[in-house]
Amino acid sequence: MIIKLKSDNKNFLDILHKNPNTDQGLYLKELKNGIVIGNVIAENEYHCVFLDGKNSYLPEEGNQIDFQSYCSPLLALNMVTEFFNHLYKENKVLDETMISWLEKSYDAIDTEKCTIEVPTFFIDSNWYKNGKYLLSKYIDGITLVHKIGNNFELKIEAATVREAMQKFSLVVLFTHFTNRYAVYTFIDDYFIQKHITMFTNLIGVPYFVFYLFIKRIMRSPVQFEKFKPQLEAYFDNQVQFGFTDTHQSRKEFICGKINLDESVLDFGCGELQYYKLLNKKGFTADYYAYDEVDFKHIADKIQESDRTDNLIWTQNLDELKGFEGQIILSEVIEHNSLKDAKELLIWIRDNTKFTQLFVTTPDKDFNVNYELTEEFRHDDHDFELSNAEFATLINEIFPNPKTFHGVGDCVKGVYPTSAVIIQKKVENVRL
């Protein structure tokens, strides 16, 4: 692999801590089974090259050709860390740091544009599709040109050397952790802190990039809670993050309020993820799974592997008439026309005796945080409602006692998921 750094800054090599008058500008360091070499090409250009001895970045031991040593994002991350770790400090600290031989601070000299190029960069994930790379949508200055197969040419452009280095490190970080063909990386607190510093050094990084960082890279709730205040402070505490992703947050919200001893009807059950989570919590009552799509093979597999007899699969709506118990209607209504969604809610109201009805749907007002404008959150949605429109719809159909909730991360008071828990009807009592 080769990484090329370029800048017209006359102090470019000083900023990199690479003096061409020392060892003729050639630096060599051991990295895994190989050697990473840094070389001054000109006063405005610096190259980093990795020469592997044997299988330093080989995910599969049976593969005799370690092509990852020529294009791996983890390798790129390791290389810049070896040579330029001094640029990963907090902006304020780096601004005030003096370059002793110049008697000037970084703030005074790191003022010119910088580019970083990797001729061959490996991406094997759905973060690049339809000719677009996901992070390019949220962070400017990221360009990818497809070459062949999973190989791309990567270019980072930034206003300063440090900004280019920090953007580059974030791109290779996310690419490594989203690639299917990747070497496992141990994530300790030092690693997390270093990359949070890079995030918070950049201006205007949107919520969704932080969301991806938490969900893709943080490995434990303990680690998340430790760094959560720093992440929220970036947004002046107008964002409240949770550890789980949007889908998992919905599951935990509903399953945390389900009575484990009372029957459940999962309306639009999909692949039975709610059942799986409730089963782990000790759910013992009958669980009716209904979906228009045939997921019976999944139900059969669960019954066989878990040796459970309380899971009942049905595709016959008439069999559900008169159901008594709790009903889950999670992320279902938006997959119908608004008219059909209303009719479904009315059918549940008139044909079941639910004790609790859980309904969730995306809040379209949150979509701006995904950089969506007119598009729905998913292609198979027929409509999406704001939280206020959702409340109006529910109140029109159900006079029952109910509580509305926002589920998931909160950005300026808006949540990704609108939820309601509707209680059974209160019967009129004659005195």
CSV table of C-alpha atoms in Angstrom, one decimal:
chain,number,residue,atom,x,y,z
A,1,MET,CA,0.0,0.0,0.0
A,2,ILE,CA,1.1,3.6,-0.7
A,3,ILE,CA,-0.4,6.7,0.9
A,4,LYS,CA,0.4,10.1,-0.7
A,5,LEU,CA,0.2,13.3,1.3
A,6,LYS,CA,0.5,16.7,-0.5
A,7,SER,CA,0.2,20.3,0.5
A,8,ASP,CA,1.5,23.7,-0.8
A,9,ASN,CA,2.3,24.7,2.8
A,10,LYS,CA,5.9,25.7,3.0
A,11,ASN,CA,6.1,24.1,6.5
A,12,PHE,CA,4.3,20.9,5.3
A,13,LEU,CA,7.2,18.6,6.4
A,14,ASP,CA,7.6,20.4,9.7
A,15,ILE,CA,3.9,19.8,10.4
A,16,LEU,CA,4.4,16.1,9.7
A,17,HIS,CA,7.5,16.0,11.9
A,18,LYS,CA,9.5,14.7,8.9
A,19,ASN,CA,12.8,16.5,8.3
A,20,PRO,CA,14.4,15.8,4.9
A,21,ASN,CA,17.8,16.8,6.4
A,22,THR,CA,17.6,13.8,8.8
A,23,ASP,CA,18.4,10.4,7.2
A,24,GLN,CA,17.7,12.0,3.8
A,25,GLY,CA,14.0,12.0,4.7
A,26,LEU,CA,13.7,8.3,4.9
A,27,TYR,CA,12.0,6.7,7.9
A,28,LEU,CA,11.5,3.0,8.5
A,29,LYS,CA,9.4,1.3,11.2
A,30,GLU,CA,8.3,-2.3,11.8
A,31,LEU,CA,4.6,-2.9,11.4
A,32,LYS,CA,3.3,-6.4,12.1
A,33,ASN,CA,5.4,-8.7,9.8
A,34,GLY,CA,6.5,-6.0,7.5
A,35,ILE,CA,8.0,-2.5,7.3
A,36,VAL,CA,6.3,0.8,6.8
A,37,ILE,CA,8.5,3.3,5.1
A,38,GLY,CA,8.1,7.1,5.0
A,39,ASN,CA,9.8,9.1,2.3
A,40,VAL,CA,10.1,12.8,1.5
A,41,ILE,CA,9.4,13.1,-2.2
A,42,ALA,CA,9.5,16.9,-2.3
A,43,GLU,CA,9.0,19.8,0.1
A,44,ASN,CA,5.2,19.5,-0.6
A,45,GLU,CA,4.8,15.7,-0.9
A,46,TYR,CA,5.3,12.8,1.5
A,47,HIS,CA,4.7,9.1,0.8
A,48,CYS,CA,4.1,6.2,3.2
A,49,VAL,CA,4.7,2.7,1.8
A,50,PHE,CA,4.1,-0.7,3.4
A,51,LEU,CA,6.2,-3.7,2.4
A,52,ASP,CA,4.9,-6.9,4.0
A,53,GLY,CA,7.0,-9.8,5.0
A,54,LYS,CA,4.3,-12.4,5.3
A,55,ASN,CA,0.5,-12.3,5.9
A,56,SER,CA,0.3,-9.3,8.1
A,57,TYR,CA,-3.3,-8.4,7.1
A,58,LEU,CA,-4.6,-11.8,6.0
A,59,PRO,CA,-8.0,-12.6,7.4
A,60,GLU,CA,-7.9,-16.2,6.1
A,61,GLU,CA,-4.9,-18.3,6.9
A,62,GLY,CA,-5.7,-20.7,4.0
A,63,ASN,CA,-5.2,-17.9,1.5
A,64,GLN,CA,-1.6,-17.8,0.3
A,65,ILE,CA,-1.8,-14.4,-1.3
A,66,ASP,CA,-2.2,-11.6,1.2
A,67,PHE,CA,-3.7,-9.0,-1.1
A,68,GLN,CA,-5.0,-7.1,1.9
A,69,SER,CA,-1.4,-5.9,2.6
A,70,TYR,CA,-1.8,-3.7,-0.5
A,71,CYS,CA,-5.2,-2.2,0.1
A,72,SER,CA,-6.5,-2.9,3.6
A,73,PRO,CA,-8.2,0.1,5.4
A,74,LEU,CA,-6.9,-1.3,8.7
A,75,LEU,CA,-3.4,-1.1,7.3
A,76,ALA,CA,-4.0,2.5,6.2
A,77,LEU,CA,-5.1,3.3,9.7
A,78,ASN,CA,-2.1,1.6,11.2
A,79,MET,CA,0.3,3.4,8.9
A,80,VAL,CA,-0.9,6.9,9.6
A,81,THR,CA,-1.0,6.1,13.3
A,82,GLU,CA,2.7,5.0,13.2
A,83,PHE,CA,3.8,8.2,11.5
A,84,PHE,CA,1.4,11.0,12.4
A,85,ASN,CA,-0.1,10.2,15.8
A,86,HIS,CA,1.0,13.7,17.0
A,87,LEU,CA,-1.7,15.2,14.8
A,88,TYR,CA,-4.5,13.4,16.6
A,89,LYS,CA,-4.6,15.7,19.6
A,90,GLU,CA,-7.6,17.9,20.5
A,91,ASN,CA,-7.6,21.0,18.3
A,92,LYS,CA,-7.2,23.5,21.1
A,93,VAL,CA,-4.2,21.5,22.5
A,94,LEU,CA,-2.6,21.2,19.1
A,95,ASP,CA,-3.1,24.8,18.3
A,96,GLU,CA,-1.0,25.8,21.3
A,97,THR,CA,1.7,23.2,20.7
A,98,MET,CA,4.9,24.7,19.6
A,99,ILE,CA,7.1,23.3,16.9
A,100,SER,CA,10.4,23.9,18.7
A,101,TRP,CA,12.7,24.2,15.7
A,102,LEU,CA,10.4,26.9,14.1
A,103,GLU,CA,9.4,28.5,17.4
A,104,LYS,CA,5.9,28.7,16.0
A,105,SER,CA,2.6,27.0,17.0
A,106,TYR,CA,0.6,24.6,14.8
A,107,ASP,CA,-2.2,27.2,14.7
A,108,ALA,CA,0.2,29.7,13.1
A,109,ILE,CA,1.6,27.4,10.4
A,110,ASP,CA,-1.1,24.7,9.6
A,111,THR,CA,-3.1,27.0,7.3
A,112,GLU,CA,-2.9,25.6,3.8
A,113,LYS,CA,-5.0,22.9,2.0
A,114,CYS,CA,-3.9,19.3,2.1
A,115,THR,CA,-4.8,16.2,0.1
A,116,ILE,CA,-4.3,12.5,1.0
A,117,GLU,CA,-4.5,9.9,-1.8
A,118,VAL,CA,-4.5,6.1,-1.7
A,119,PRO,CA,-4.3,4.6,-5.2
A,120,THR,CA,-5.7,1.2,-4.1
A,121,PHE,CA,-8.2,1.1,-1.3
A,122,PHE,CA,-10.4,-1.9,-0.4
A,123,ILE,CA,-14.2,-1.6,0.2
A,124,ASP,CA,-16.4,-4.6,0.6
A,125,SER,CA,-19.6,-3.3,2.2
A,126,ASN,CA,-22.9,-1.7,1.3
A,127,TRP,CA,-21.5,1.6,2.3
A,128,TYR,CA,-20.6,2.0,-1.4
A,129,LYS,CA,-23.5,1.4,-3.8
A,130,ASN,CA,-24.9,3.0,-6.9
A,131,GLY,CA,-21.7,4.9,-7.4
A,132,LYS,CA,-21.9,6.7,-4.0
A,133,TYR,CA,-20.0,6.3,-0.7
A,134,LEU,CA,-22.1,6.8,2.4
A,135,LEU,CA,-19.7,9.0,4.3
A,136,SER,CA,-19.3,11.3,1.3
A,137,LYS,CA,-22.9,12.3,2.0
A,138,TYR,CA,-22.1,13.5,5.5
A,139,ILE,CA,-18.5,14.7,5.4
A,140,ASP,CA,-17.2,16.8,2.5
A,141,GLY,CA,-13.9,16.3,0.8
A,142,ILE,CA,-14.2,12.5,0.4
A,143,THR,CA,-13.8,11.1,-3.2
A,144,LEU,CA,-13.8,7.5,-4.3
A,145,VAL,CA,-13.2,6.3,-7.9
A,146,HIS,CA,-14.0,2.7,-8.6
A,147,LYS,CA,-11.1,0.8,-10.2
A,148,ILE,CA,-11.9,-3.0,-10.3
A,149,GLY,CA,-13.7,-5.4,-8.1
A,150,ASN,CA,-13.7,-4.0,-4.5
A,151,ASN,CA,-10.7,-1.7,-5.2
A,152,PHE,CA,-11.1,2.1,-5.3
A,153,GLU,CA,-8.9,5.1,-5.5
A,154,LEU,CA,-9.5,7.2,-2.4
A,155,LYS,CA,-8.8,11.0,-2.1
A,156,ILE,CA,-9.3,13.2,0.9
A,157,GLU,CA,-9.3,17.0,0.6
A,158,ALA,CA,-9.2,19.4,3.6
A,159,ALA,CA,-8.4,22.9,4.6
A,160,THR,CA,-5.4,21.9,6.8
A,161,VAL,CA,-3.0,19.0,7.2
A,162,ARG,CA,-4.5,18.0,10.5
A,163,GLU,CA,-8.1,18.1,9.1
A,164,ALA,CA,-7.1,16.0,6.2
A,165,MET,CA,-5.4,13.4,8.5
A,166,GLN,CA,-8.5,13.3,10.8
A,167,LYS,CA,-10.9,12.9,7.9
A,168,PHE,CA,-8.7,10.2,6.4
A,169,SER,CA,-8.5,8.3,9.7
A,170,LEU,CA,-12.3,8.4,10.1
A,171,VAL,CA,-12.9,7.1,6.5
A,172,VAL,CA,-10.4,4.2,7.0
A,173,LEU,CA,-11.8,3.5,10.4
A,174,PHE,CA,-15.5,3.2,9.2
A,175,THR,CA,-14.4,1.3,6.1
A,176,HIS,CA,-12.5,-1.3,8.1
A,177,PHE,CA,-15.4,-1.9,10.6
A,178,THR,CA,-18.0,-2.2,7.8
A,179,ASN,CA,-16.1,-4.4,5.4
A,180,ARG,CA,-17.1,-8.0,5.4
A,181,TYR,CA,-13.6,-9.1,4.6
A,182,ALA,CA,-11.8,-7.7,7.6
A,183,VAL,CA,-9.3,-8.5,10.4
A,184,TYR,CA,-10.8,-8.4,13.9
A,185,THR,CA,-9.6,-5.3,15.8
A,186,PHE,CA,-9.5,-5.0,19.6
A,187,ILE,CA,-11.3,-1.8,20.7
A,188,ASP,CA,-10.1,-0.4,23.9
A,189,ASP,CA,-10.9,3.0,25.5
A,190,TYR,CA,-7.7,4.6,24.1
A,191,PHE,CA,-8.8,3.7,20.6
A,192,ILE,CA,-12.3,5.1,21.2
A,193,GLN,CA,-11.0,8.3,22.8
A,194,LYS,CA,-8.6,8.9,19.9
A,195,HIS,CA,-11.3,8.7,17.3
A,196,ILE,CA,-13.8,10.7,19.3
A,197,THR,CA,-11.2,13.5,19.4
A,198,MET,CA,-11.0,13.4,15.6
A,199,PHE,CA,-14.8,13.6,15.4
A,200,THR,CA,-15.0,16.6,17.7
A,201,ASN,CA,-12.1,18.3,16.0
A,202,LEU,CA,-14.1,18.5,12.8
A,203,ILE,CA,-16.8,21.1,12.4
A,204,GLY,CA,-20.3,20.2,11.3
A,205,VAL,CA,-20.1,16.4,11.5
A,206,PRO,CA,-23.8,15.4,11.5
A,207,TYR,CA,-25.7,13.3,14.1
A,208,PHE,CA,-25.9,10.3,11.8
A,209,VAL,CA,-22.1,9.8,11.6
A,210,PHE,CA,-21.9,9.8,15.5
A,211,TYR,CA,-24.8,7.3,15.4
A,212,LEU,CA,-22.8,5.0,13.1
A,213,PHE,CA,-19.7,5.3,15.3
A,214,ILE,CA,-21.6,4.3,18.4
A,215,LYS,CA,-23.5,1.4,16.7
A,216,ARG,CA,-20.6,0.0,14.6
A,217,ILE,CA,-17.5,0.5,16.8
A,218,MET,CA,-18.4,0.7,20.5
A,219,ARG,CA,-18.6,-2.8,21.9
A,220,SER,CA,-20.2,-2.4,25.4
A,221,PRO,CA,-22.7,-0.3,27.2
A,222,VAL,CA,-20.1,0.5,29.8
A,223,GLN,CA,-17.8,1.9,27.2
A,224,PHE,CA,-20.7,3.9,25.7
A,225,GLU,CA,-21.7,5.4,29.0
A,226,LYS,CA,-18.1,6.5,29.6
A,227,PHE,CA,-17.8,8.5,26.4
A,228,LYS,CA,-21.5,9.5,26.0
A,229,PRO,CA,-21.0,13.0,27.6
A,230,GLN,CA,-18.3,13.9,25.1
A,231,LEU,CA,-20.4,12.9,22.1
A,232,GLU,CA,-23.5,14.8,23.4
A,233,ALA,CA,-21.4,17.9,24.2
A,234,TYR,CA,-20.4,18.2,20.6
A,235,PHE,CA,-24.1,19.0,19.9
A,236,ASP,CA,-24.4,21.3,22.9
A,237,ASN,CA,-26.4,18.5,24.6
A,238,GLN,CA,-29.2,18.9,22.1
A,239,VAL,CA,-28.7,15.3,21.2
A,240,GLN,CA,-29.2,12.4,23.6
A,241,PHE,CA,-27.7,9.1,22.3
A,242,GLY,CA,-28.6,5.6,23.3
A,243,PHE,CA,-26.4,2.5,23.0
A,244,THR,CA,-28.7,0.4,20.8
A,245,ASP,CA,-29.6,1.1,17.2
A,246,THR,CA,-33.1,2.3,16.2
A,247,HIS,CA,-34.5,-1.2,15.5
A,248,GLN,CA,-33.1,-2.6,18.8
A,249,SER,CA,-34.4,0.4,20.7
A,250,ARG,CA,-37.9,-0.4,19.5
A,251,LYS,CA,-37.6,-4.0,20.5
A,252,GLU,CA,-36.3,-3.2,24.0
A,253,PHE,CA,-38.9,-0.5,24.5
A,254,ILE,CA,-41.8,-2.9,23.8
A,255,CYS,CA,-40.4,-6.0,25.3
A,256,GLY,CA,-39.6,-4.1,28.5
A,257,LYS,CA,-43.3,-3.3,28.9
A,258,ILE,CA,-44.8,-6.7,27.9
A,259,ASN,CA,-46.4,-8.8,30.6
A,260,LEU,CA,-44.5,-12.1,30.3
A,261,ASP,CA,-47.4,-14.1,31.7
A,262,GLU,CA,-50.0,-12.8,29.2
A,263,SER,CA,-50.6,-13.9,25.6
A,264,VAL,CA,-49.2,-11.8,22.7
A,265,LEU,CA,-50.3,-11.4,19.2
A,266,ASP,CA,-47.4,-10.1,17.0
A,267,PHE,CA,-49.2,-8.5,14.0
A,268,GLY,CA,-46.8,-8.4,11.1
A,269,CYS,CA,-44.3,-10.5,13.0
A,270,GLY,CA,-41.6,-10.7,10.2
A,271,GLU,CA,-38.8,-12.9,11.3
A,272,LEU,CA,-40.0,-13.1,14.9
A,273,GLN,CA,-37.4,-10.9,16.5
A,274,TYR,CA,-39.8,-9.9,19.2
A,275,TYR,CA,-40.5,-13.5,20.1
A,276,LYS,CA,-36.8,-14.3,20.3
A,277,LEU,CA,-36.1,-11.4,22.7
A,278,LEU,CA,-39.2,-12.1,24.9
A,279,ASN,CA,-38.2,-15.8,25.0
A,280,LYS,CA,-34.8,-14.8,26.4
A,281,LYS,CA,-36.6,-12.8,29.1
A,282,GLY,CA,-38.7,-15.8,30.2
A,283,PHE,CA,-41.9,-15.3,28.3
A,284,THR,CA,-44.2,-18.3,28.9
A,285,ALA,CA,-47.7,-17.5,27.6
A,286,ASP,CA,-49.0,-18.2,24.1
A,287,TYR,CA,-47.4,-16.2,21.3
A,288,TYR,CA,-49.4,-15.8,18.1
A,289,ALA,CA,-47.4,-14.8,15.1
A,290,TYR,CA,-49.2,-13.3,12.1
A,291,ASP,CA,-47.8,-12.0,8.8
A,292,GLU,CA,-49.0,-11.7,5.2
A,293,VAL,CA,-45.6,-12.9,4.1
A,294,ASP,CA,-44.9,-16.6,4.8
A,295,PHE,CA,-42.4,-16.8,7.6
A,296,LYS,CA,-43.7,-20.2,8.8
A,297,HIS,CA,-40.4,-21.8,8.1
A,298,ILE,CA,-38.7,-19.5,10.6
A,299,ALA,CA,-41.4,-20.3,13.2
A,300,ASP,CA,-40.8,-24.0,12.6
A,301,LYS,CA,-37.1,-23.6,13.0
A,302,ILE,CA,-37.5,-21.7,16.2
A,303,GLN,CA,-39.9,-24.4,17.6
A,304,GLU,CA,-37.5,-27.1,16.7
A,305,SER,CA,-34.3,-25.5,18.0
A,306,ASP,CA,-35.8,-24.0,21.2
A,307,ARG,CA,-38.2,-26.9,21.8
A,308,THR,CA,-40.9,-24.5,22.5
A,309,ASP,CA,-44.6,-25.1,22.2
A,310,ASN,CA,-46.0,-21.6,22.9
A,311,LEU,CA,-45.3,-20.2,19.4
A,312,ILE,CA,-48.4,-20.3,17.2
A,313,TRP,CA,-48.0,-19.3,13.5
A,314,THR,CA,-51.0,-18.2,11.5
A,315,GLN,CA,-51.8,-16.5,8.2
A,316,ASN,CA,-55.6,-16.6,8.7
A,317,LEU,CA,-56.9,-13.3,9.9
A,318,ASP,CA,-60.2,-14.8,10.9
A,319,GLU,CA,-58.5,-17.1,13.5
A,320,LEU,CA,-57.4,-13.9,15.3
A,321,LYS,CA,-60.9,-12.6,15.9
A,322,GLY,CA,-61.7,-12.4,19.6
A,323,PHE,CA,-58.0,-12.6,20.6
A,324,GLU,CA,-57.5,-11.5,24.2
A,325,GLY,CA,-54.1,-10.3,25.3
A,326,GLN,CA,-51.3,-8.0,24.2
A,327,ILE,CA,-50.8,-6.9,20.6
A,328,ILE,CA,-47.6,-5.8,18.9
A,329,LEU,CA,-48.0,-3.7,15.7
A,330,SER,CA,-44.4,-2.5,15.3
A,331,GLU,CA,-43.3,-0.8,12.0
A,332,VAL,CA,-46.3,-2.3,10.1
A,333,ILE,CA,-48.7,0.5,9.3
A,334,GLU,CA,-46.3,2.5,7.1
A,335,HIS,CA,-46.0,-0.6,4.7
A,336,ASN,CA,-49.7,-0.1,3.7
A,337,SER,CA,-51.6,2.8,2.2
A,338,LEU,CA,-52.8,5.2,4.8
A,339,LYS,CA,-56.4,4.1,4.0
A,340,ASP,CA,-55.4,0.4,4.6
A,341,ALA,CA,-53.5,1.3,7.7
A,342,LYS,CA,-56.6,3.0,9.2
A,343,GLU,CA,-58.7,-0.1,8.3
A,344,LEU,CA,-56.2,-2.4,10.0
A,345,LEU,CA,-56.2,-0.3,13.2
A,346,ILE,CA,-60.0,-0.3,13.1
A,347,TRP,CA,-60.1,-4.1,12.6
A,348,ILE,CA,-57.9,-4.6,15.7
A,349,ARG,CA,-60.1,-2.2,17.7
A,350,ASP,CA,-63.3,-4.0,16.7
A,351,ASN,CA,-62.2,-7.6,16.5
A,352,THR,CA,-59.9,-8.1,19.4
A,353,LYS,CA,-60.0,-7.6,23.2
A,354,PHE,CA,-56.5,-6.3,23.6
A,355,THR,CA,-55.2,-5.4,27.1
A,356,GLN,CA,-52.2,-3.5,25.6
A,357,LEU,CA,-51.7,-2.5,22.0
A,358,PHE,CA,-48.2,-1.4,21.0
A,359,VAL,CA,-47.9,0.6,17.8
A,360,THR,CA,-44.7,2.1,16.4
A,361,THR,CA,-43.9,3.9,13.2
A,362,PRO,CA,-41.1,6.1,11.9
A,363,ASP,CA,-41.4,9.8,12.7
A,364,LYS,CA,-40.8,11.6,9.4
A,365,ASP,CA,-39.6,14.7,11.2
A,366,PHE,CA,-36.5,12.8,12.2
A,367,ASN,CA,-35.6,11.9,8.5
A,368,VAL,CA,-33.6,15.2,8.2
A,369,ASN,CA,-31.0,13.6,10.4
A,370,TYR,CA,-30.5,10.9,7.8
A,371,GLU,CA,-30.0,13.7,5.1
A,372,LEU,CA,-33.4,12.7,3.6
A,373,THR,CA,-35.6,15.4,2.2
A,374,GLU,CA,-38.7,14.1,0.3
A,375,GLU,CA,-37.7,10.4,0.4
A,376,PHE,CA,-39.2,7.9,2.8
A,377,ARG,CA,-36.8,6.3,5.2
A,378,HIS,CA,-37.2,3.0,3.4
A,379,ASP,CA,-38.2,2.2,-0.2
A,380,ASP,CA,-41.1,-0.1,0.9
A,381,HIS,CA,-42.9,2.6,2.9
A,382,ASP,CA,-46.1,3.9,1.5
A,383,PHE,CA,-46.4,6.8,3.9
A,384,GLU,CA,-44.6,8.3,6.9
A,385,LEU,CA,-46.2,10.5,9.6
A,386,SER,CA,-44.9,13.2,11.9
A,387,ASN,CA,-45.3,12.5,15.6
A,388,ALA,CA,-48.3,15.0,15.6
A,389,GLU,CA,-49.9,13.3,12.6
A,390,PHE,CA,-49.4,9.9,14.3
A,391,ALA,CA,-51.1,11.1,17.5
A,392,THR,CA,-54.0,12.4,15.5
A,393,LEU,CA,-54.5,9.1,13.7
A,394,ILE,CA,-54.4,7.1,16.9
A,395,ASN,CA,-56.7,9.4,18.8
A,396,GLU,CA,-59.3,9.3,15.9
A,397,ILE,CA,-59.5,5.6,16.1
A,398,PHE,CA,-58.9,4.7,19.8
A,399,PRO,CA,-60.7,6.6,22.6
A,400,ASN,CA,-58.9,4.3,25.0
A,401,PRO,CA,-56.5,5.4,27.6
A,402,LYS,CA,-53.0,5.7,26.0
A,403,THR,CA,-49.5,7.0,26.4
A,404,PHE,CA,-47.3,8.3,23.6
A,405,HIS,CA,-43.6,7.9,23.6
A,406,GLY,CA,-40.5,8.7,21.5
A,407,VAL,CA,-38.1,5.8,21.1
A,408,GLY,CA,-34.4,5.9,20.3
A,409,ASP,CA,-31.9,8.7,20.1
A,410,CYS,CA,-33.3,12.2,20.6
A,411,VAL,CA,-32.2,15.1,18.4
A,412,LYS,CA,-33.6,18.5,19.4
A,413,GLY,CA,-36.7,16.8,20.9
A,414,VAL,CA,-37.4,14.6,17.9
A,415,TYR,CA,-37.1,10.8,18.0
A,416,PRO,CA,-36.7,8.3,15.1
A,417,THR,CA,-39.7,6.3,16.2
A,418,SER,CA,-43.1,7.4,17.3
A,419,ALA,CA,-44.8,4.9,19.7
A,420,VAL,CA,-48.0,4.5,21.6
A,421,ILE,CA,-49.2,2.1,24.2
A,422,ILE,CA,-53.0,1.8,24.0
A,423,GLN,CA,-54.8,0.3,27.0
A,424,LYS,CA,-58.0,-1.7,27.0
A,425,LYS,CA,-61.2,0.1,26.9
A,426,VAL,CA,-62.5,1.5,30.2
A,427,GLU,CA,-66.0,0.0,30.6
A,428,ASN,CA,-68.7,2.4,31.8
A,429,VAL,CA,-69.8,1.6,35.3
A,430,ARG,CA,-73.4,2.2,36.3
A,431,LEU,CA,-74.0,3.4,39.8
